Amino acid sequence: MSQSHPFDAAIALQAQAGGSFLGQTSPAYANMIGPYGGITAAQCLQGVLQHPDRLGDPVALTINFAAALADGPFEVRPRAARTNRSTQHWIVEMLQDGQVVATATVFTAVRRATWGGHEARMPQVPTAEDTRRTARHGVEWLNRYDMRFLEGHIPSRWEGQEREDSLTRLWVRDEPPRPLDFASLTALADVFFPRLWLRRARLTAIGTVTMSVYYHADATRLAAVGSRHVLVQAQGQGFGGGYFDHGGQLWDASGTLVATTHQVVYYKE
Amino acid sequence: MSQSHPFDAAIALQAQAGGSFLGQTSPAYANMIGPYGGITAAQCLQGVLQHPDRLGDPVALTINFAAALADGPFEVRPRAARTNRSTQHWIVEMLQDGQVVATATVFTAVRRATWGGHEARMPQVPTAEDTRRTARHGVEWLNRYDMRFLEGHIPSRWEGQEREDSLTRLWVRDEPPRPLDFASLTALADVFFPRLWLRRARLTAIGTVTMSVYYHADATRLAAVGSRHVLVQAQGQGFGGGYFDHGGQLWDASGTLVATTHQVVYYKE
């Protein structure tokens, strides 16, 4: 992977004594306040992936966003809380100025061939090639993705028309193209604009508080996806008391489920 | 809450110096190997709920099952990694004999009244009163729940007929009845038998590795549910390479979403 790709530059970590890592927030992935959450998740995962004690590949990750990151350096502290014969449980803390800004748990495993049969099936949709790239403007990280919306686009008019459902589907890949791997897939899982905006067509202030990613593809399968678009969808579940959640799925162009995801988002009103 | 209810006895924790808690596995919630995962999740949450520094109520919990618990004592070590004005991020470790057997993160918050509108709607089903209690035999924890299956019952014949879908719906409450609260709701979220068994009708060895619970009801709402049945459903998403996941929803009898959940399960073949 070339260090010249903005994603690789953003997740580059320098190993420190004691098993921690130093990184830098990336202006290329800047969000409204602090960085895009997906890149923070990828950086936390990267700390585990680069750790010399790591066993196996990611099966599940949960990241909790504890505070908006400030522009500048951060420390990632991964710790193997438990190592079994073929599985490992990691606790990760990300810090700035000695304060925790994110926590995460990562479950890694040496996967074995077993019976399989994904149940979450890709919907019938036009191919990425047959779908026009959607222009998106605003925060910088949007420029790091080629997004091709099929359904549930961000409202074009913010006039408060409420909708009953918040299903969004789009094709997406890194921009410029980059071969898919665990880190970039993790970042992709946060690509959804807030489901609340779709439900309400109001620009309410929001912030993701927790996101989980479940990896259904191994490294070989991800490598086979290459830099092609991935179909991603998400739909809200519960909305109330200042928080909503959504569940989501990510498929490669052949229709194979590569990941599922769930997140909880704070909102102000 | 009376200590005489087996659930309250199972989640009873004794505060230790330094902010940790001592508990005991409960024979009343014994599973095939070690305790029912739902009770372990409730015990980890209880460590946060009883912590003197705790701010607000649970919004999200992720528990990672790192090893089968042995019968006997355990220690729960909750730590507030970050406390904000109205939110808090906890890291929890559960230990036996100095070894980590579970890790968890819990996000708590002081919730405020906002716009709301749950999108995951309860399916149209007969009431719990109109549904016969399903007889379930085997491991001890099954006797701690009154389950009334509507759809996707555990296979009655283990003859390997594969199914395309693994949707299960049932009414469930504690047995004997007990008013719903955050701890018991957490335990309820693990009540589903493995989706893999429904897909394959084969008794494959399994073990949950991570479970998340997202709380859409506040304490007042949960108290209003009382000891009535809750409708719960789950459906598998990805199955392969030794792991599958499911997403699930939990509603009270009035049709209000009280929680959503997601879990990843290891399987052997």
mmCIF file of C-alpha atoms in Angstrom, chain A residues 15-247:
data_model
loop_
_atom_site.group_PDB
_atom_site.id
_atom_site.type_symbol
_atom_site.label_atom_id
_atom_site.label_comp_id
_atom_site.label_asym_id
_atom_site.label_seq_id
_atom_site.Cartn_x
_atom_site.Cartn_y
_atom_site.Cartn_z
ATOM 1 C CA ALA A 15 5.181 2.164 17.392
ATOM 2 C CA GLN A 16 6.266 3.434 20.816
ATOM 3 C CA ALA A 17 7.883 1.611 23.700
ATOM 4 C CA GLY A 18 5.344 -0.372 25.735
ATOM 5 C CA GLY A 19 3.094 -1.402 22.850
ATOM 6 C CA SER A 20 1.383 1.920 22.189
ATOM 7 C CA PHE A 21 1.340 3.895 18.940
ATOM 8 C CA LEU A 22 1.489 7.535 17.925
ATOM 9 C CA GLY A 23 -0.638 8.916 15.127
ATOM 10 C CA GLN A 24 -1.799 12.245 13.732
ATOM 11 C CA THR A 25 -5.270 13.409 12.789
ATOM 12 C CA SER A 26 -5.567 13.870 9.038
ATOM 13 C CA PRO A 27 -6.884 17.092 7.492
ATOM 14 C CA ALA A 28 -7.915 14.950 4.502
ATOM 15 C CA TYR A 29 -10.592 13.306 6.697
ATOM 16 C CA ALA A 30 -11.758 16.373 8.601
ATOM 17 C CA ASN A 31 -15.428 16.431 9.626
ATOM 18 C CA MET A 32 -17.525 19.290 10.980
ATOM 19 C CA ILE A 33 -15.971 19.035 14.447
ATOM 20 C CA GLY A 34 -12.881 16.803 14.648
ATOM 21 C CA PRO A 35 -12.149 13.999 12.208
ATOM 22 C CA TYR A 36 -14.550 11.655 10.390
ATOM 23 C CA GLY A 37 -15.454 8.903 12.891
ATOM 24 C CA GLY A 38 -14.668 6.192 10.363
ATOM 25 C CA ILE A 39 -11.025 7.238 10.204
ATOM 26 C CA THR A 40 -10.794 7.274 14.005
ATOM 27 C CA ALA A 41 -12.187 3.730 14.046
ATOM 28 C CA ALA A 42 -9.659 2.658 11.399
ATOM 29 C CA GLN A 43 -6.825 4.192 13.430
ATOM 30 C CA CYS A 44 -7.891 2.284 16.564
ATOM 31 C CA LEU A 45 -8.118 -0.939 14.572
ATOM 32 C CA GLN A 46 -4.741 -0.249 12.997
ATOM 33 C CA GLY A 47 -3.176 -0.199 16.467
ATOM 34 C CA VAL A 48 -4.330 -3.789 16.917
ATOM 35 C CA LEU A 49 -3.379 -4.843 13.378
ATOM 36 C CA GLN A 50 0.170 -3.493 13.828
ATOM 37 C CA HIS A 51 0.608 -4.912 17.322
ATOM 38 C CA PRO A 52 3.318 -7.624 17.372
ATOM 39 C CA ASP A 53 1.172 -9.860 19.622
ATOM 40 C CA ARG A 54 -1.861 -9.817 17.359
ATOM 41 C CA LEU A 55 -3.402 -13.225 16.598
ATOM 42 C CA GLY A 56 -5.720 -13.653 13.608
ATOM 43 C CA ASP A 57 -7.897 -11.177 11.775
ATOM 44 C CA PRO A 58 -10.711 -8.897 12.974
ATOM 45 C CA VAL A 59 -14.120 -10.506 13.484
ATOM 46 C CA ALA A 60 -15.759 -7.717 15.495
ATOM 47 C CA LEU A 61 -14.904 -4.161 16.532
ATOM 48 C CA THR A 62 -16.766 -1.742 18.769
ATOM 49 C CA ILE A 63 -15.542 1.840 19.046
ATOM 50 C CA ASN A 64 -16.952 4.392 21.476
ATOM 51 C CA PHE A 65 -16.392 8.035 20.629
ATOM 52 C CA ALA A 66 -15.807 9.744 23.963
ATOM 53 C CA ALA A 67 -14.850 13.222 22.794
ATOM 54 C CA ALA A 68 -14.235 15.179 19.620
ATOM 55 C CA LEU A 69 -10.586 14.806 18.631
ATOM 56 C CA ALA A 70 -8.522 17.948 18.377
ATOM 57 C CA ASP A 71 -6.335 18.390 15.291
ATOM 58 C CA GLY A 72 -2.921 16.966 16.069
ATOM 59 C CA PRO A 73 -1.246 13.922 17.581
ATOM 60 C CA PHE A 74 -2.969 11.077 19.391
ATOM 61 C CA GLU A 75 -1.853 7.901 21.105
ATOM 62 C CA VAL A 76 -3.434 4.469 20.511
ATOM 63 C CA ARG A 77 -3.011 1.980 23.359
ATOM 64 C CA PRO A 78 -4.082 -1.545 22.382
ATOM 65 C CA ARG A 79 -3.924 -4.234 25.056
ATOM 66 C CA ALA A 80 -4.587 -7.955 24.603
ATOM 67 C CA ALA A 81 -6.903 -8.593 27.559
ATOM 68 C CA ARG A 82 -7.148 -12.283 26.750
ATOM 69 C CA THR A 83 -5.392 -14.534 24.259
ATOM 70 C CA ASN A 84 -6.801 -17.981 23.591
ATOM 71 C CA ARG A 85 -5.556 -20.664 21.225
ATOM 72 C CA SER A 86 -7.018 -19.065 18.119
ATOM 73 C CA THR A 87 -8.861 -15.980 19.389
ATOM 74 C CA GLN A 88 -7.919 -12.719 21.069
ATOM 75 C CA HIS A 89 -9.792 -9.962 22.920
ATOM 76 C CA TRP A 90 -8.332 -6.461 22.679
ATOM 77 C CA ILE A 91 -9.123 -3.335 24.655
ATOM 78 C CA VAL A 92 -8.023 -0.141 22.931
ATOM 79 C CA GLU A 93 -7.844 3.385 24.284
ATOM 80 C CA MET A 94 -7.111 6.439 22.176
ATOM 81 C CA LEU A 95 -5.767 9.463 24.044
ATOM 82 C CA GLN A 96 -4.946 13.095 23.423
ATOM 83 C CA ASP A 97 -3.117 15.101 26.083
ATOM 84 C CA GLY A 98 -3.552 12.238 28.531
ATOM 85 C CA GLN A 99 -7.364 12.221 28.135
ATOM 86 C CA VAL A 100 -9.298 9.312 26.643
ATOM 87 C CA VAL A 101 -10.998 10.387 23.411
ATOM 88 C CA ALA A 102 -12.114 6.922 22.266
ATOM 89 C CA THR A 103 -12.352 3.405 23.630
ATOM 90 C CA ALA A 104 -12.678 0.240 21.585
ATOM 91 C CA THR A 105 -12.791 -3.513 21.848
ATOM 92 C CA VAL A 106 -11.589 -5.692 18.998
ATOM 93 C CA PHE A 107 -12.105 -9.427 18.705
ATOM 94 C CA THR A 108 -9.642 -11.180 16.402
ATOM 95 C CA ALA A 109 -9.541 -14.830 15.405
ATOM 96 C CA VAL A 110 -7.847 -17.308 13.137
ATOM 97 C CA ARG A 111 -10.816 -18.217 10.981
ATOM 98 C CA ARG A 112 -11.390 -21.719 9.693
ATOM 99 C CA ALA A 113 -13.393 -23.000 6.755
ATOM 100 C CA THR A 114 -16.879 -24.039 7.896
ATOM 101 C CA TRP A 115 -20.374 -24.251 6.522
ATOM 102 C CA GLY A 116 -21.452 -20.810 5.398
ATOM 103 C CA GLY A 117 -24.418 -19.079 3.846
ATOM 104 C CA HIS A 118 -25.048 -15.385 4.286
ATOM 105 C CA GLU A 119 -28.648 -14.556 5.059
ATOM 106 C CA ALA A 120 -28.559 -10.778 4.572
ATOM 107 C CA ARG A 121 -28.885 -10.700 0.805
ATOM 108 C CA MET A 122 -27.883 -7.838 -1.427
ATOM 109 C CA PRO A 123 -30.921 -6.037 -2.838
ATOM 110 C CA GLN A 124 -31.336 -5.928 -6.604
ATOM 111 C CA VAL A 125 -29.801 -2.660 -7.687
ATOM 112 C CA PRO A 126 -28.110 -1.181 -10.769
ATOM 113 C CA THR A 127 -24.344 -1.720 -10.890
ATOM 114 C CA ALA A 128 -21.965 0.961 -9.676
ATOM 115 C CA GLU A 129 -20.919 1.524 -13.282
ATOM 116 C CA ASP A 130 -24.544 2.218 -14.202
ATOM 117 C CA THR A 131 -25.023 4.619 -11.304
ATOM 118 C CA ARG A 132 -23.972 8.237 -11.503
ATOM 119 C CA ARG A 133 -21.539 9.576 -8.926
ATOM 120 C CA THR A 134 -23.381 11.751 -6.419
ATOM 121 C CA ALA A 135 -21.975 15.211 -5.890
ATOM 122 C CA ARG A 136 -21.466 15.897 -2.196
ATOM 123 C CA HIS A 137 -20.102 19.107 -0.814
ATOM 124 C CA GLY A 138 -19.197 20.334 2.600
ATOM 125 C CA VAL A 139 -16.816 18.677 4.997
ATOM 126 C CA GLU A 140 -13.473 17.469 3.681
ATOM 127 C CA TRP A 141 -13.826 13.708 4.282
ATOM 128 C CA LEU A 142 -16.651 13.516 1.724
ATOM 129 C CA ASN A 143 -14.009 14.109 -0.933
ATOM 130 C CA ARG A 144 -12.230 10.895 0.113
ATOM 131 C CA TYR A 145 -15.125 8.733 -1.134
ATOM 132 C CA ASP A 146 -16.792 8.114 -4.472
ATOM 133 C CA MET A 147 -20.473 7.783 -3.479
ATOM 134 C CA ARG A 148 -23.234 6.715 -5.841
ATOM 135 C CA PHE A 149 -26.607 6.968 -4.130
ATOM 136 C CA LEU A 150 -29.400 4.621 -5.102
ATOM 137 C CA GLU A 151 -31.917 5.365 -2.379
ATOM 138 C CA GLY A 152 -32.334 7.613 0.641
ATOM 139 C CA HIS A 153 -30.130 10.484 -0.462
ATOM 140 C CA ILE A 154 -29.437 13.299 1.944
ATOM 141 C CA PRO A 155 -32.407 15.726 1.769
ATOM 142 C CA SER A 156 -32.033 18.393 -0.906
ATOM 143 C CA ARG A 157 -34.532 20.608 0.885
ATOM 144 C CA TRP A 158 -34.331 21.058 4.635
ATOM 145 C CA GLU A 159 -37.951 21.858 5.186
ATOM 146 C CA GLY A 160 -38.778 19.452 7.954
ATOM 147 C CA GLN A 161 -40.936 16.957 6.026
ATOM 148 C CA GLU A 162 -40.896 13.876 8.214
ATOM 149 C CA ARG A 163 -40.469 10.433 6.655
ATOM 150 C CA GLU A 164 -41.459 7.070 8.010
ATOM 151 C CA ASP A 165 -38.292 5.305 6.976
ATOM 152 C CA SER A 166 -34.602 6.099 6.728
ATOM 153 C CA LEU A 167 -33.226 3.431 4.415
ATOM 154 C CA THR A 168 -30.176 4.567 2.460
ATOM 155 C CA ARG A 169 -28.359 2.568 -0.208
ATOM 156 C CA LEU A 170 -25.286 3.612 -2.106
ATOM 157 C CA TRP A 171 -22.232 2.313 -3.900
ATOM 158 C CA VAL A 172 -19.052 3.629 -2.363
ATOM 159 C CA ARG A 173 -15.279 3.270 -2.672
ATOM 160 C CA ASP A 174 -12.222 5.194 -1.604
ATOM 161 C CA GLU A 175 -11.333 8.182 -3.762
ATOM 162 C CA PRO A 176 -8.795 7.812 -5.262
ATOM 163 C CA PRO A 177 -9.415 4.045 -5.545
ATOM 164 C CA ARG A 178 -7.552 1.856 -3.033
ATOM 165 C CA PRO A 179 -7.692 -1.935 -2.484
ATOM 166 C CA LEU A 180 -10.139 -2.818 0.295
ATOM 167 C CA ASP A 181 -8.723 -4.124 3.571
ATOM 168 C CA PHE A 182 -9.899 -4.382 7.171
ATOM 169 C CA ALA A 183 -8.962 -0.803 8.000
ATOM 170 C CA SER A 184 -10.638 0.792 4.980
ATOM 171 C CA LEU A 185 -13.722 -1.409 5.369
ATOM 172 C CA THR A 186 -13.993 -0.191 8.972
ATOM 173 C CA ALA A 187 -13.876 3.413 7.838
ATOM 174 C CA LEU A 188 -16.467 2.707 5.118
ATOM 175 C CA ALA A 189 -18.904 1.424 7.732
ATOM 176 C CA ASP A 190 -19.313 4.983 9.048
ATOM 177 C CA VAL A 191 -20.063 6.550 5.670
ATOM 178 C CA PHE A 192 -23.797 7.042 6.324
ATOM 179 C CA PHE A 193 -25.087 10.540 6.952
ATOM 180 C CA PRO A 194 -27.285 10.603 10.079
ATOM 181 C CA ARG A 195 -30.541 8.641 9.641
ATOM 182 C CA LEU A 196 -32.222 11.372 11.690
ATOM 183 C CA TRP A 197 -31.642 13.885 8.915
ATOM 184 C CA LEU A 198 -33.462 11.622 6.490
ATOM 185 C CA ARG A 199 -36.365 11.098 8.882
ATOM 186 C CA ARG A 200 -36.808 14.780 9.701
ATOM 187 C CA ALA A 201 -35.194 16.817 6.909
ATOM 188 C CA ARG A 202 -33.758 19.077 9.593
ATOM 189 C CA LEU A 203 -30.056 19.770 10.130
ATOM 190 C CA THR A 204 -29.955 18.683 13.768
ATOM 191 C CA ALA A 205 -26.565 18.589 15.503
ATOM 192 C CA ILE A 206 -25.430 14.959 15.894
ATOM 193 C CA GLY A 207 -22.448 12.852 16.949
ATOM 194 C CA THR A 208 -21.871 9.099 16.799
ATOM 195 C CA VAL A 209 -21.259 7.666 20.277
ATOM 196 C CA THR A 210 -20.646 4.009 19.437
ATOM 197 C CA MET A 211 -20.152 1.978 16.267
ATOM 198 C CA SER A 212 -19.654 -1.742 15.807
ATOM 199 C CA VAL A 213 -18.360 -3.458 12.681
ATOM 200 C CA TYR A 214 -18.736 -7.207 12.105
ATOM 201 C CA TYR A 215 -16.388 -8.640 9.486
ATOM 202 C CA HIS A 216 -17.847 -11.395 7.332
ATOM 203 C CA ALA A 217 -14.994 -11.448 4.811
ATOM 204 C CA ASP A 218 -11.477 -12.651 5.463
ATOM 205 C CA ALA A 219 -8.368 -10.938 4.109
ATOM 206 C CA THR A 220 -8.417 -13.000 0.904
ATOM 207 C CA ARG A 221 -12.028 -12.076 0.194
ATOM 208 C CA LEU A 222 -11.329 -8.384 0.868
ATOM 209 C CA ALA A 223 -8.303 -8.466 -1.429
ATOM 210 C CA ALA A 224 -10.523 -9.938 -4.153
ATOM 211 C CA VAL A 225 -12.833 -6.922 -3.896
ATOM 212 C CA GLY A 226 -9.865 -4.761 -4.780
ATOM 213 C CA SER A 227 -10.707 -1.136 -5.363
ATOM 214 C CA ARG A 228 -14.180 -1.767 -6.721
ATOM 215 C CA HIS A 229 -17.280 -0.178 -5.204
ATOM 216 C CA VAL A 230 -19.058 -1.757 -2.250
ATOM 217 C CA LEU A 231 -22.837 -1.568 -1.853
ATOM 218 C CA VAL A 232 -23.734 -0.264 1.592
ATOM 219 C CA GLN A 233 -27.086 0.277 3.237
ATOM 220 C CA ALA A 234 -28.294 1.420 6.627
ATOM 221 C CA GLN A 235 -31.657 1.925 8.264
ATOM 222 C CA GLY A 236 -32.644 3.493 11.577
ATOM 223 C CA GLN A 237 -34.273 1.483 14.347
ATOM 224 C CA GLY A 238 -35.019 3.482 17.501
ATOM 225 C CA PHE A 239 -35.147 7.301 17.801
ATOM 226 C CA GLY A 240 -35.810 9.028 21.125
ATOM 227 C CA GLY A 241 -34.379 10.662 24.224
ATOM 228 C CA GLY A 242 -31.462 12.174 22.316
ATOM 229 C CA TYR A 243 -30.176 8.974 20.668
ATOM 230 C CA PHE A 244 -30.958 6.880 17.629
ATOM 231 C CA ASP A 245 -29.395 3.731 16.218
ATOM 232 C CA HIS A 246 -29.050 2.173 12.802
ATOM 233 C CA GLY A 247 -28.157 -1.233 11.463
#
